[in-house]
CSV table of C-alpha atoms in Angstrom, one decimal:
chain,number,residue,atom,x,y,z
Z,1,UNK,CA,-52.8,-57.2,1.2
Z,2,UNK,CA,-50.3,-56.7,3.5
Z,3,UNK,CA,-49.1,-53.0,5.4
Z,4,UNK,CA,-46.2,-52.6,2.6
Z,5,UNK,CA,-47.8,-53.2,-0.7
Z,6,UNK,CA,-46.4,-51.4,-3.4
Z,7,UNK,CA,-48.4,-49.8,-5.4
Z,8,UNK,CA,-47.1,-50.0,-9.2
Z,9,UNK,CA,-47.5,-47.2,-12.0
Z,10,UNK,CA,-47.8,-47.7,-15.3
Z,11,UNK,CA,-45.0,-45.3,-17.7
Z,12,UNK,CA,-44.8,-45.7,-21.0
Z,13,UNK,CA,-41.5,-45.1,-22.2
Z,14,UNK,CA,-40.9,-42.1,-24.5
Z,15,UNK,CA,-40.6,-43.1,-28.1
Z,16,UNK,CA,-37.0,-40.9,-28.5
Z,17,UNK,CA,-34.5,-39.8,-26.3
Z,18,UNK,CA,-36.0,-37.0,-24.5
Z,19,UNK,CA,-34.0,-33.2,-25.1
Z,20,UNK,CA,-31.4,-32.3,-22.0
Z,21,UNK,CA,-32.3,-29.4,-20.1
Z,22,UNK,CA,-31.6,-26.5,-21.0
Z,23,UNK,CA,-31.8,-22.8,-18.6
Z,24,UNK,CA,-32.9,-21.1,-21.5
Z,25,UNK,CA,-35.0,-23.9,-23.0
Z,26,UNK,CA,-38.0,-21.2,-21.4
Z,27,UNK,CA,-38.5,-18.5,-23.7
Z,28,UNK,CA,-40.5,-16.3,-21.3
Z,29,UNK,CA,-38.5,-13.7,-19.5
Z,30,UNK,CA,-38.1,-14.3,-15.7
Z,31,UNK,CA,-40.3,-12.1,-13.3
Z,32,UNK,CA,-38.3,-9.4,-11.8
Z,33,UNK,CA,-37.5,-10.2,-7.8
Z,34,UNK,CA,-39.2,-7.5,-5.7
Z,35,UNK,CA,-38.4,-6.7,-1.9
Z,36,UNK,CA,-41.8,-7.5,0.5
Z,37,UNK,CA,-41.6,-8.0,3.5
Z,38,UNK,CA,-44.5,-9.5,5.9
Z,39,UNK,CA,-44.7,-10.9,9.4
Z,40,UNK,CA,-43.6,-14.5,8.9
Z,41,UNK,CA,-40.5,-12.4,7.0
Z,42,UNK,CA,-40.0,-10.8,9.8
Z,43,UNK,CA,-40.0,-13.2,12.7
Z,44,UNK,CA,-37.4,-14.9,10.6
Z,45,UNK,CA,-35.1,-12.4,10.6
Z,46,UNK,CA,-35.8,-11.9,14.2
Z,47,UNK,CA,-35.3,-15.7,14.9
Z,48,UNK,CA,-31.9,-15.8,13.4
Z,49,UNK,CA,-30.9,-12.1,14.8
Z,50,UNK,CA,-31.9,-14.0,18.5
Z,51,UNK,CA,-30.0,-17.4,17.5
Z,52,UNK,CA,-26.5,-15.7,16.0
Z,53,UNK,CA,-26.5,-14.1,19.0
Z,54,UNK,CA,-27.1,-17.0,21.2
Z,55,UNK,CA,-24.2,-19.0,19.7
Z,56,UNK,CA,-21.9,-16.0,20.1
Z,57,UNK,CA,-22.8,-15.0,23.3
Z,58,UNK,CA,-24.7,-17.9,25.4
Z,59,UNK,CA,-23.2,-21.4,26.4
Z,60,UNK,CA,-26.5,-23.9,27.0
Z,61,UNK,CA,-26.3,-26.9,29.4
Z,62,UNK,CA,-25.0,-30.1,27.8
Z,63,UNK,CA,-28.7,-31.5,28.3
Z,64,UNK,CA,-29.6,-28.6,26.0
Z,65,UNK,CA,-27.1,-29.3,23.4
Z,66,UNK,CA,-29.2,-32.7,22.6
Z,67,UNK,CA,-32.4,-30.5,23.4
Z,68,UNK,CA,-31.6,-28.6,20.0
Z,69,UNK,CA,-30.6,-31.4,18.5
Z,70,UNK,CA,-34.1,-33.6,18.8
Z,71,UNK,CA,-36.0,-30.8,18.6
Z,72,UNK,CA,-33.5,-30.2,15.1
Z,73,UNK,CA,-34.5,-33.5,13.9
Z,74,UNK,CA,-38.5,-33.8,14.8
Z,75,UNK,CA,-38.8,-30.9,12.8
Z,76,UNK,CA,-36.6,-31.8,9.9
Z,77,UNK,CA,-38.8,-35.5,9.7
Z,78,UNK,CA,-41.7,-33.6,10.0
Z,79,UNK,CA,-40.7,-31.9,7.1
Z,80,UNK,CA,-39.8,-34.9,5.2
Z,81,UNK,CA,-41.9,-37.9,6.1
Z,82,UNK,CA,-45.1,-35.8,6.8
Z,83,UNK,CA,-45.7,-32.6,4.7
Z,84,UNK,CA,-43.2,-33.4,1.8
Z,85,UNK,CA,-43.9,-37.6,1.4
Z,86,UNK,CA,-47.2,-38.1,3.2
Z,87,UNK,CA,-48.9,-34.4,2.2
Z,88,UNK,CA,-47.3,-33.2,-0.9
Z,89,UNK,CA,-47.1,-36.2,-2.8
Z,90,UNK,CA,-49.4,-39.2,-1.2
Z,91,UNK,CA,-46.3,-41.2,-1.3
Z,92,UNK,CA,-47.9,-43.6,1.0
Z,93,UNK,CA,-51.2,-43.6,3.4
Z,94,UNK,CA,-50.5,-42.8,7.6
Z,95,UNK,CA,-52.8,-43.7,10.5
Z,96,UNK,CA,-54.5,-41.3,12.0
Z,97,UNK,CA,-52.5,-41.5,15.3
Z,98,UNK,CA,-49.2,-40.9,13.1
Z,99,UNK,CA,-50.6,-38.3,11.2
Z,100,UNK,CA,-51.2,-36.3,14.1
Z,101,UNK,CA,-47.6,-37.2,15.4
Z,102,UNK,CA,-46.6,-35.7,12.0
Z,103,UNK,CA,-48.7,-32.9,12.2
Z,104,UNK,CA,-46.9,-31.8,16.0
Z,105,UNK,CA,-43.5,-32.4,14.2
Z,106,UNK,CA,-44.8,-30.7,11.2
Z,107,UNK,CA,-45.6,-27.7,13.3
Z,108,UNK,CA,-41.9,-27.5,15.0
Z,109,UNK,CA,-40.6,-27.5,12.0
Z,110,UNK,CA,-41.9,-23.9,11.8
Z,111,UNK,CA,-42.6,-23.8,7.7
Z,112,UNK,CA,-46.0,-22.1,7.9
Z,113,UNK,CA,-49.0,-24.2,7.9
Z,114,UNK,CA,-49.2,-28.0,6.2
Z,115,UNK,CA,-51.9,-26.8,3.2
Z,116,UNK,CA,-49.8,-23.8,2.3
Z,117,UNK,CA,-46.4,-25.7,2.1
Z,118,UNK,CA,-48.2,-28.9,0.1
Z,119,UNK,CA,-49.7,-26.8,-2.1
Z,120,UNK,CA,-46.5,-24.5,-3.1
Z,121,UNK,CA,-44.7,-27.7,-3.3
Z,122,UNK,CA,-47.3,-29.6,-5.9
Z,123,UNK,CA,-47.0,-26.4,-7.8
Z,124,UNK,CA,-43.2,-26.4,-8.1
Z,125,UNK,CA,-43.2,-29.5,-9.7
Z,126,UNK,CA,-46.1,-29.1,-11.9
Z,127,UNK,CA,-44.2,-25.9,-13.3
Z,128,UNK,CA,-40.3,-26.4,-12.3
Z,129,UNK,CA,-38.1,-24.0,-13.3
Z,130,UNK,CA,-40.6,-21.6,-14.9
Z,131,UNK,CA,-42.1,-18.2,-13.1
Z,132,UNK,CA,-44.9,-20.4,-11.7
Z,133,UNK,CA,-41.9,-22.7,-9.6
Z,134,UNK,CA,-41.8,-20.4,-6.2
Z,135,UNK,CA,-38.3,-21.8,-6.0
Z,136,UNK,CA,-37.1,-21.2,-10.0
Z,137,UNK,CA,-33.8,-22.1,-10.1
Z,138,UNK,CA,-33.2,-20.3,-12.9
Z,139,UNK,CA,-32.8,-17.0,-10.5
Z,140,UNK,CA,-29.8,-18.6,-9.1
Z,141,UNK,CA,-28.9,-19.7,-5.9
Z,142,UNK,CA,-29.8,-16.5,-3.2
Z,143,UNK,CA,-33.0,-16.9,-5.0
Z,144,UNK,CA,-34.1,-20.3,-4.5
Z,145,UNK,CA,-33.1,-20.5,-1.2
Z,146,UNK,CA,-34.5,-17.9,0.6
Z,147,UNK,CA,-35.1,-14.6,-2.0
Z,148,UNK,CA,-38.6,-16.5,-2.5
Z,149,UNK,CA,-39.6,-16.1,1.1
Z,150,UNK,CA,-39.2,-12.0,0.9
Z,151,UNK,CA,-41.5,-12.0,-2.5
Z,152,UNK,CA,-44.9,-11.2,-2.5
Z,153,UNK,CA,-46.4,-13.3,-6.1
Z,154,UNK,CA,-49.9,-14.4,-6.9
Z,155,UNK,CA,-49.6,-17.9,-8.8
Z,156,UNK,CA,-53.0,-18.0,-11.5
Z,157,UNK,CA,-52.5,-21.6,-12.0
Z,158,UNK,CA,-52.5,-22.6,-8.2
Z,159,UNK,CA,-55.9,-23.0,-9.1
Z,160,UNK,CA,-54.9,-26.2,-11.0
Z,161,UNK,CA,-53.4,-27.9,-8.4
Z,162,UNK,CA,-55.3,-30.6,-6.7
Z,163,UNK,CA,-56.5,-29.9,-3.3
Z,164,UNK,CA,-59.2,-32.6,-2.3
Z,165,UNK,CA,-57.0,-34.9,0.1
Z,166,UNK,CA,-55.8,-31.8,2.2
Z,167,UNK,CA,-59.1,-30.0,2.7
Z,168,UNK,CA,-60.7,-33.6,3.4
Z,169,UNK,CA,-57.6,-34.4,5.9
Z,170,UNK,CA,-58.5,-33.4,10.0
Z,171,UNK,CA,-54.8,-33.0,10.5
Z,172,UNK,CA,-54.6,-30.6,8.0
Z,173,UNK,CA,-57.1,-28.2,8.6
Z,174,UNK,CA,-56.1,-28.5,12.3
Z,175,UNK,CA,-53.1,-27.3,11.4
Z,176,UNK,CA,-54.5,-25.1,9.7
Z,177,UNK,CA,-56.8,-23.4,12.0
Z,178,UNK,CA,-54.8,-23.4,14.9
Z,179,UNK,CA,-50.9,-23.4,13.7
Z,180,UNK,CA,-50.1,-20.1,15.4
Z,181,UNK,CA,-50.7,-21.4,19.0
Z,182,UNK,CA,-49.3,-24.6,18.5
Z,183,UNK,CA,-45.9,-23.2,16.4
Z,184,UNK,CA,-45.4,-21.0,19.5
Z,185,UNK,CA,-45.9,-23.8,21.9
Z,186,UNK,CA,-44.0,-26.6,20.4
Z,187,UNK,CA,-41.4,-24.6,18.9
Z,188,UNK,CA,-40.4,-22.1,21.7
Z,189,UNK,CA,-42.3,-22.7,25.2
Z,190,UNK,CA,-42.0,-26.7,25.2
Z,191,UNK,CA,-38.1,-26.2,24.9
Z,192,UNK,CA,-37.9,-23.7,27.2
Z,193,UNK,CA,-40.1,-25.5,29.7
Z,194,UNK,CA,-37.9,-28.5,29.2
Z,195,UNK,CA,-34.9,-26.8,29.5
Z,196,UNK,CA,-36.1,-25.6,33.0
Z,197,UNK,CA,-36.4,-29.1,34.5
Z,198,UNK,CA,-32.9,-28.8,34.6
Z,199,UNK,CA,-31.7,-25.1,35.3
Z,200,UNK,CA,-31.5,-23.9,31.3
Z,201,UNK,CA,-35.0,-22.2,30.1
Z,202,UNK,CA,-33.0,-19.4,28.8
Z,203,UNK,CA,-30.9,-22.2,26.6
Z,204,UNK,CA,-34.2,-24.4,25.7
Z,205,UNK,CA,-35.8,-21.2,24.5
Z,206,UNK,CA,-32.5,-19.8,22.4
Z,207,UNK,CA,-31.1,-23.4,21.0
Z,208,UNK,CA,-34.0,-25.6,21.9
Z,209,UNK,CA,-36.1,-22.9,20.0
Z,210,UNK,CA,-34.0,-20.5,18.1
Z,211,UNK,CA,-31.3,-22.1,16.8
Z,212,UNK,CA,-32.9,-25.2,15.7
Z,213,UNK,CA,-35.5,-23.9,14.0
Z,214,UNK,CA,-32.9,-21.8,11.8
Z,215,UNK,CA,-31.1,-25.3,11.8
Z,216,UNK,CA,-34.6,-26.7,10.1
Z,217,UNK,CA,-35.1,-23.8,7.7
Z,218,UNK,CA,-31.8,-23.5,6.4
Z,219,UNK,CA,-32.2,-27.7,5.8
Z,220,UNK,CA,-35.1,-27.4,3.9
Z,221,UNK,CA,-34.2,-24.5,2.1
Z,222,UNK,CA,-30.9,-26.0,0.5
Z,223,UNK,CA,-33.3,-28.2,-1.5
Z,224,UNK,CA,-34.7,-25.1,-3.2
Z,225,UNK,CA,-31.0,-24.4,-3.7
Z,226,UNK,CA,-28.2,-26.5,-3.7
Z,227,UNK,CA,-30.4,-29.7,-4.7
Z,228,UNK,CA,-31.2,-27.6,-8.3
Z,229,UNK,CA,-27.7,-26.1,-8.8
Z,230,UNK,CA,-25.3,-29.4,-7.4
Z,231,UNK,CA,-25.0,-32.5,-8.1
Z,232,UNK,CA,-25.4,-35.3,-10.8
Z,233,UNK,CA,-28.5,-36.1,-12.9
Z,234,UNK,CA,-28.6,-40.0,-13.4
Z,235,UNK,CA,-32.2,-40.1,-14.3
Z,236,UNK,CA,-33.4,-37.2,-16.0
Z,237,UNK,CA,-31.8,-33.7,-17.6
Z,238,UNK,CA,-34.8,-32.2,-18.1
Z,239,UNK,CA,-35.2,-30.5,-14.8
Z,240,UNK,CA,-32.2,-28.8,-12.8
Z,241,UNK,CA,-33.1,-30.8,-10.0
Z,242,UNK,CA,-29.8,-32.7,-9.0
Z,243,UNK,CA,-28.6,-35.6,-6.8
Z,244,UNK,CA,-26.3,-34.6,-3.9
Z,245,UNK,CA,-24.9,-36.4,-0.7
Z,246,UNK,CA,-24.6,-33.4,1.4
Z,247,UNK,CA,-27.8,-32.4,1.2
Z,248,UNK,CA,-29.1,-35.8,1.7
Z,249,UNK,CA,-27.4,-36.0,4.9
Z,250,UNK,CA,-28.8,-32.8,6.2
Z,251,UNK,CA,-32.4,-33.5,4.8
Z,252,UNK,CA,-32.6,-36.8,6.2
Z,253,UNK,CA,-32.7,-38.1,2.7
Z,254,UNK,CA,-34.1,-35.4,0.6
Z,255,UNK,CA,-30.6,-34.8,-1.5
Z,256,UNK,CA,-31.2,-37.3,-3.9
Z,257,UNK,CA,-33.5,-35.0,-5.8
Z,258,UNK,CA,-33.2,-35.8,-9.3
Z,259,UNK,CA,-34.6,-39.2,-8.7
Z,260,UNK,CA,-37.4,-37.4,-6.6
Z,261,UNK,CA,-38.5,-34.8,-9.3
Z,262,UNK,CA,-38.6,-37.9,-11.9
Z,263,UNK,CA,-40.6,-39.9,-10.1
Z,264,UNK,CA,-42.4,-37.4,-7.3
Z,265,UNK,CA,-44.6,-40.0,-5.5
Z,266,UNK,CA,-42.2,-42.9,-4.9
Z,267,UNK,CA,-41.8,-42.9,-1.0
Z,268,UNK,CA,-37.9,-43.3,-1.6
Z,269,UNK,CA,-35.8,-40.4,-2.4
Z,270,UNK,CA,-33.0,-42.7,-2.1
Z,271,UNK,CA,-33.9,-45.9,-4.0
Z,272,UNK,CA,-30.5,-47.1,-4.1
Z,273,UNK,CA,-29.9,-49.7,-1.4
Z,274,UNK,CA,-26.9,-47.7,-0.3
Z,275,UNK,CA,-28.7,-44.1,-0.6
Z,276,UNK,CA,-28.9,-42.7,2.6
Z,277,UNK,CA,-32.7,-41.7,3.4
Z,278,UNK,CA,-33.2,-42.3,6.9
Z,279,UNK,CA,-36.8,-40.6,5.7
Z,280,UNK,CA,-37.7,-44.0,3.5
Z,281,UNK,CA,-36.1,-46.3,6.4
Z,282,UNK,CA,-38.5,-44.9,9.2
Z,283,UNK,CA,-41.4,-44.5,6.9
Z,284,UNK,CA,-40.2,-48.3,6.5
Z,285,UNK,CA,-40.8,-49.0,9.9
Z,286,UNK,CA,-44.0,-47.6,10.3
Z,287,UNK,CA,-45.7,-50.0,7.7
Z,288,UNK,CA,-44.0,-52.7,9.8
Z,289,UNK,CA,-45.6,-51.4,12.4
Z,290,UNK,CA,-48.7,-51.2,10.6
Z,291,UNK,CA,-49.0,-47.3,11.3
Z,292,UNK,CA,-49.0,-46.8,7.6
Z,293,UNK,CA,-49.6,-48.8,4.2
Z,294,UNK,CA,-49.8,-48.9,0.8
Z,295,UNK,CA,-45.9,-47.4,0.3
Z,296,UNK,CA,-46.0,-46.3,-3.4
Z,297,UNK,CA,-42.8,-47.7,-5.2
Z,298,UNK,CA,-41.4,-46.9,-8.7
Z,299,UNK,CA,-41.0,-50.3,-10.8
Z,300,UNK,CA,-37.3,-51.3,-11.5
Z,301,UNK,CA,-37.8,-51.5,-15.0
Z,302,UNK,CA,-39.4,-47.9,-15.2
Z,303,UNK,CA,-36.1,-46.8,-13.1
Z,304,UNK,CA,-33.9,-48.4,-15.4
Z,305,UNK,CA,-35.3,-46.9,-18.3
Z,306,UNK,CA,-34.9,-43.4,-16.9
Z,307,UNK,CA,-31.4,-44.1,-16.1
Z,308,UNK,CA,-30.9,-45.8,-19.7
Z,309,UNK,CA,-32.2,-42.7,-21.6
Z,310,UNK,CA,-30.2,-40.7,-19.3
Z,311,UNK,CA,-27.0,-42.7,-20.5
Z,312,UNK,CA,-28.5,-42.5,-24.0
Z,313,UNK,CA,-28.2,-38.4,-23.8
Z,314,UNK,CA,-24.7,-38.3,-22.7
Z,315,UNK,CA,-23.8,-40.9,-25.5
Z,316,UNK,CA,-25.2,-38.9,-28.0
Z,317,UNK,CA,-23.7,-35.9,-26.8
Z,318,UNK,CA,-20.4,-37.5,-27.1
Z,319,UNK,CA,-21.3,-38.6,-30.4
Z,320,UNK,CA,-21.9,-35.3,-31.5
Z,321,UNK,CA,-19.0,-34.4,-29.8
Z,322,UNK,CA,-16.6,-36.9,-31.5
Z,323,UNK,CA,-18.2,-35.7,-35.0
Z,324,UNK,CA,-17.1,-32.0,-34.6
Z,325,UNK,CA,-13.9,-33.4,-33.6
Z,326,UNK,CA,-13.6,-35.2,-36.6
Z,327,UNK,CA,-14.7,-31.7,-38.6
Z,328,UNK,CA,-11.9,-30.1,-37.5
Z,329,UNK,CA,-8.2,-29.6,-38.3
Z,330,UNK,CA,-6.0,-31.2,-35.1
Z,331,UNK,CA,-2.6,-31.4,-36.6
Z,332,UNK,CA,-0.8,-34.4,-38.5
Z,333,UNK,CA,-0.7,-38.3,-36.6
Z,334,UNK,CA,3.0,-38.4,-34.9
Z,335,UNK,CA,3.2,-41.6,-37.1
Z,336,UNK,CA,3.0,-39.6,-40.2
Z,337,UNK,CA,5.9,-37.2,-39.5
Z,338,UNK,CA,9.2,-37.3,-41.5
Z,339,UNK,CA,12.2,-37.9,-38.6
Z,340,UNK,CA,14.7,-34.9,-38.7
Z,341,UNK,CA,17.8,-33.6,-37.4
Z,342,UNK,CA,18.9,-30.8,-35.4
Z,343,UNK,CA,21.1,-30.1,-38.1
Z,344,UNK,CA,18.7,-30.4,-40.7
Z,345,UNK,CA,16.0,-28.2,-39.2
Z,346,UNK,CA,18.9,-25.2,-38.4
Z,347,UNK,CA,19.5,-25.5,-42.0
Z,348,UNK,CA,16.2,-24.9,-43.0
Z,349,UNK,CA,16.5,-21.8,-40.5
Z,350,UNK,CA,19.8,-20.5,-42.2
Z,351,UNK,CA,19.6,-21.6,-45.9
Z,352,UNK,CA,15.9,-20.8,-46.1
Z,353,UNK,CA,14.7,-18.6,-43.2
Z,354,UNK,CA,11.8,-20.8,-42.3
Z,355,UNK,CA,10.4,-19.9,-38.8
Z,356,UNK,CA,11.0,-23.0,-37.0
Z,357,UNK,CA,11.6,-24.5,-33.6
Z,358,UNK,CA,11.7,-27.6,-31.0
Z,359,UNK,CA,9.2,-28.5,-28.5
Z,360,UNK,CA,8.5,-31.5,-26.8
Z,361,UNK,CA,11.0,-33.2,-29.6
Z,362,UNK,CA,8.9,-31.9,-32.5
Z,363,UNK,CA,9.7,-29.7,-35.2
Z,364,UNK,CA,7.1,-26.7,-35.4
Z,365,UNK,CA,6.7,-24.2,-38.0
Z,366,UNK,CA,5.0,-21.2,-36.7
Z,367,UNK,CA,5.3,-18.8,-39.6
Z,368,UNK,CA,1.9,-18.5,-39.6
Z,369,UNK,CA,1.3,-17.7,-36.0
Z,370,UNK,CA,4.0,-15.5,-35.7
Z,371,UNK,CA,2.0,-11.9,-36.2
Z,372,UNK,CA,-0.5,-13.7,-34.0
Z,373,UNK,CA,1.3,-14.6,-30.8
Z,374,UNK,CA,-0.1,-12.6,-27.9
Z,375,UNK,CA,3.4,-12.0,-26.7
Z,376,UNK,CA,4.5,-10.4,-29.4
Z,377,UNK,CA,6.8,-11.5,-33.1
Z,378,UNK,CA,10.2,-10.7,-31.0
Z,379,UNK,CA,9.1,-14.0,-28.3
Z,380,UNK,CA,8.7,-16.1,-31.0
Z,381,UNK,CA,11.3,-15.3,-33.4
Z,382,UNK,CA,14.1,-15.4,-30.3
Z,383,UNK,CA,13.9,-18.9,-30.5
Z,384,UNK,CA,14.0,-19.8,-34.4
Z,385,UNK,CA,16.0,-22.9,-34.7
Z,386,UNK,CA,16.2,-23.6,-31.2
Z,387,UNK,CA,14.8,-26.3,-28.4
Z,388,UNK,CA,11.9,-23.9,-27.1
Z,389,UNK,CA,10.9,-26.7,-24.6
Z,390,UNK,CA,11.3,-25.1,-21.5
Z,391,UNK,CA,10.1,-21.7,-22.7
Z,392,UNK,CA,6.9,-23.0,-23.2
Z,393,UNK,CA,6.7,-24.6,-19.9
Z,394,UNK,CA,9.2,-22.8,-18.1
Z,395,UNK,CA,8.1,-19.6,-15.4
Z,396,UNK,CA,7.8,-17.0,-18.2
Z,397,UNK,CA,4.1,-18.1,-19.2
Z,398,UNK,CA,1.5,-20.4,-18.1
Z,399,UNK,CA,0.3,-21.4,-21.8
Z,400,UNK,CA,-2.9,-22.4,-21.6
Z,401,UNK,CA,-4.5,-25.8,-23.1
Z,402,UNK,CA,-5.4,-23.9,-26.6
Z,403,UNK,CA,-2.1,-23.1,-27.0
Z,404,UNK,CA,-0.9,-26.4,-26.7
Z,405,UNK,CA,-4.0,-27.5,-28.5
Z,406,UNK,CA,-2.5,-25.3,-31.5
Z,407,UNK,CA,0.9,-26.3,-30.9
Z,408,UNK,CA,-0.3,-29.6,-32.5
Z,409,UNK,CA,-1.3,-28.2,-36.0
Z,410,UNK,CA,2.0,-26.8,-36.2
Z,411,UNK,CA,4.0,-29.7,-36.0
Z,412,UNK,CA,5.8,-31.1,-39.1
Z,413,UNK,CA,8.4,-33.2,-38.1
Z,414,UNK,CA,10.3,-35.3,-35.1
Z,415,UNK,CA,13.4,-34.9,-34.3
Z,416,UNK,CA,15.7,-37.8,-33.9
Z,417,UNK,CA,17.1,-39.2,-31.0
């Protein structure tokens, strides 16, 4: 078998078009966000205090500039190729010598320890978008992205999650046991000390430490928020997770998250060929390299079916869409209108004193609407008999699209050319 193999899951396809999501498809009411405030909160505020400073106040080297940029990016990949992919969800199996490259660029990217983030993240898809998701969308934005980290909540079902391959991995309980010294080193002395060699430790210590790791966090985080509340949904609507471009470009491929929360242990978050997941391209390389194997892939058909029941929810929707549409009253066809006058409709005006006018070349009768009209009888009944055309559209009022909507079930008649 060969370093790439994919792995293939069986998914039996559902036997009905599965419900869309829905916010309040959850009848439980949501736990009420309380204030704590701990020492990893705190350093946090302290490390962006320190690094909104820095950018107002401290110009680095130009060496420095692409000091916080690597040291941006090690940690961002170390987010998404080794805790999220490799850790969280097994997506494939690393070497040892890259899982303890991983576990350094793991460590910068300053996220508390490898076991404690795998295990969060297992639990917020077991329990998405319910009190036991430590990033419920359903609190809203502010919430998911960083009101969880000032929370203090005990989750009863972590109990459930699975937990064998991490306390059975070295790197992991490494990490574990000594992630304090080496977070300190490889996030804020190793920059500083390379920002020395030439003439900058005060700018590798600020933007080779300080303002990349906010850089990383603030990455990350957006998956918690904008990845649940923006974008489109082409595989499932049963989850808020969405797809989105921007945050796939500052993940390093982690946007395209409705595709990841359907099928969580595909090594791609971006299994389009023109997805851009420069996480699945180096992961990628490493099997070529033979520094990992057995790359778990989704079968195509299994994709396909998501994205055909997906289709087969908005087409249903629109069905039921064009049925109240049909239910409801929308005005005579323009075929089936009688073709007037001028003349003849001011003569109904006169002889009769039916309340009528012209707009958009169609006779209206608005006797019904005329004790209704939320600028008053006198607006309307200024212009009975007359062309109201550019009343309606003119400076006066912005009518809005029910007006014109009801404009339509007045009409009665065209007027001839």
């Amino acid at each position: 078998m060969s370093a790439t193999a994919t792995q293939t899951q069986t998914h039996t396809a559902a036997p009905s078009t599965p419900l869309p999501y829905s916010p309040s498809s959850q009848e439980a009411p949501l736990r009420p966000w309380k204030f704590h405030l701990d020492e990893a909160g705190a350093i946090i505020i302290a490390v962006h205090i320190i690094a909104a400073a820095s950018l107002f106040y401290y110009t680095p080297a130009a060496k420095t500039w692409w000091l916080t940029f690597v040291s941006w990016q090690l940690g961002n990949f170390g987010v998404t190729v080794g805790i999220h992919r490799l850790w969280s969800h097994r997506s494939y199996t690393a070497s040892l010598p890259l899982r303890f490259a991983l576990g350094i660029m793991a460590t910068m990217a300053f996220q508390q320890r490898i076991y404690w983030w795998a295990m969060r993240h297992r639990l917020h898809h077991r329990y998405i978008d319910t009190d036991m998701d430590p990033y419920n969308a359903k609190k809203g934005f502010w919430y998911t992205h960083i009101g969880w980290v000032y929370e203090k909540v005990h989750y009863p079902k972590m109990k459930l999650i699975d937990r064998k391959d991490l306390d059975e991995d070295i790197v992991v309980q490494l990490n574990k046991k000594y992630f304090v010294p080496l977070s300190i080193f490889f996030c804020f002395v190793a920059p500083t000390i390379l920002g020395a060699t030439w003439g900058d430790a005060l700018g590798g210590f600020l933007y080779g430490g300080c303002v990349a790791r906010v850089a990383i966090w603030h990455c990350t985080w957006s998956l918690n928020s904008f990845a649940h509340l923006l974008g489109d949904q082409p595989y499932s609507t049963e989850h808020s997770a969405k797809g989105e471009l921007i945050v796939a470009i500052l993940t390093n491929g982690e946007g395209h998250h409705n595709y990841h929360h359907e099928f969580p242990n595909d090594y791609r978050n971006g299994v389009k060929a023109h997805h851009y997941d420069p996480s699945k391209w180096l992961i990628w390389a490493f099997a070529k390299l033979r520094l990992a194997h057995s790359l778990i892939t989704i079968p195509d058909a299994e994709i396909a079916k998501a994205e055909i029941q997906t289709l087969e929810q908005h087409a249903r929707r629109m069905r039921q869409i064009a049925e109240e549409e049909d239910r409801l009253l929308w005005g005579p066809e323009l075929e089936s209108l009688p073709v007037w006058t001028l003349a003849e409709m001011k003569r109904l005006v006169a002889d009769e004193g039916r309340d009528l006018f012209v707009i958009d070349g169609l006779v209206l009768d608005f006797a019904a609407f005329t004790k209704r009209h939320p600028g008053g009888e006198k607006l309307l009944t200024a212009y009975r008999g007359k062309d109201a055309t550019k009343a309606f559209y003119g400076p006066l009022n912005n009518h809005t699209k029910s007006a014109r909507t009801l404009l339509r079930t007045m009409r009665i008649a065209k007027v001839a050319p």
